[in-house]
Amino acid sequence: DAGITQSPRHKVTETGTPVTLRCHQTENHRYMYWYRQDPGHGLRLIHYSYGVKDTDKGEVSDGYSVSRSKTEDFLLTLESATSSQTSVYFCAITDPNGSYGYTFGSGTRLTVV
Amino acid sequence: DQQVKQNSPSLSVQEGRISILNCDYTNSMFDYFLWYKKYPAEGPTFLISISSIKDKNEDGRFTVFLNKSAKHLSLHIVPSQPGDSAVYFCAARGIQGAQKLVFGQGTRLTINP
């Protein structure tokens, strides 16, 4: 009964193609985030959302867009995938009234060839 | 510019001994510091947190220490167990809103029998 799920878990795509990753939550949390994990860089914030249709950029947002049309879904789109976007992508949610930070999804491993 | 740094990419400790993981930060505008643990092919999971107004928080085998003057926090695991082998990320939550977390690069902890 995971409160947050990501799909797909793995994807291989070709350079130049658009790719959309989905994050779905059942916790009704207001805040949702997309991070990428790369060796030597830890987790870096791509985009985040603080409500339906309210999104903002993180530190590595170039080449990515997001959408949040309903509370439970947060989509990350790579407009035209590049090899530098090969990474593991994590979605996270948080309750603004808690002190426990985020709950993360299991991740999507994306390979751009 | 990395606001949260974990300068040790890896650490190896004998089972039963103490593991000490370190983290430094450069920005004073953080209200919470957190540690996450990550196993391969899984998302990070919350381990322990500390408010910026405290200097120590303990939860079972895990203790986090915060030295604000040095902008340094550490995670102590006593005694270390084989199941503690994982990558550990420290993170800091900004006070400016949207509950954004800034992560360090991670430290891979290996517990040897």
Short mmCIF file of C-alpha atoms in Angstrom, two decimals, chain A residues 25-71:
data_model
loop_
_atom_site.label_atom_id
_atom_site.label_comp_id
_atom_site.label_asym_id
_atom_site.label_seq_id
_atom_site.Cartn_x
_atom_site.Cartn_y
_atom_site.Cartn_z
CA GLN A 25 0.33 9.65 -4.71
CA THR A 26 -2.55 8.56 -2.52
CA GLU A 27 -1.63 10.71 0.51
CA ASN A 28 -3.29 13.94 -0.65
CA HIS A 29 -0.06 15.83 0.06
CA ARG A 30 0.23 19.32 -1.31
CA TYR A 31 3.93 19.26 -2.20
CA MET A 32 5.46 17.02 -4.84
CA TYR A 33 9.01 17.00 -6.21
CA TRP A 34 11.11 15.48 -8.95
CA TYR A 35 14.78 14.75 -8.27
CA ARG A 36 17.47 13.07 -10.29
CA GLN A 37 20.24 11.01 -8.75
CA ASP A 38 23.66 10.89 -10.36
CA PRO A 39 27.00 9.61 -9.02
CA GLY A 40 28.94 12.36 -7.30
CA HIS A 41 25.95 14.71 -7.27
CA GLY A 42 23.55 13.10 -4.87
CA LEU A 43 19.95 14.11 -5.42
CA ARG A 44 19.25 17.31 -7.32
CA LEU A 45 15.90 19.03 -7.58
CA ILE A 46 14.44 19.33 -11.09
CA HIS A 47 10.98 20.79 -10.49
CA TYR A 48 8.49 20.90 -7.69
CA SER A 49 4.81 21.59 -7.17
CA TYR A 50 3.07 23.30 -4.27
CA GLY A 51 -0.46 22.68 -5.49
CA VAL A 52 -2.57 21.85 -8.52
CA LYS A 53 -1.24 23.82 -11.49
CA ASP A 54 1.37 25.46 -9.22
CA THR A 55 4.89 24.44 -10.17
CA ASP A 56 8.35 25.94 -10.07
CA LYS A 57 11.86 25.19 -11.20
CA GLY A 58 14.59 23.53 -9.20
CA GLU A 59 18.35 23.70 -9.69
CA VAL A 60 18.55 21.45 -12.79
CA SER A 61 15.35 22.25 -14.68
CA ASP A 62 16.76 22.83 -18.19
CA GLY A 63 15.30 20.35 -20.67
CA TYR A 64 12.48 19.33 -18.34
CA SER A 65 8.88 20.40 -17.90
CA VAL A 66 6.22 19.33 -15.42
CA SER A 67 2.49 19.35 -15.06
CA ARG A 68 0.12 18.82 -12.20
CA SER A 69 -3.53 18.82 -13.23
CA LYS A 70 -4.75 17.03 -10.09
CA THR A 71 -3.44 16.57 -6.57
#
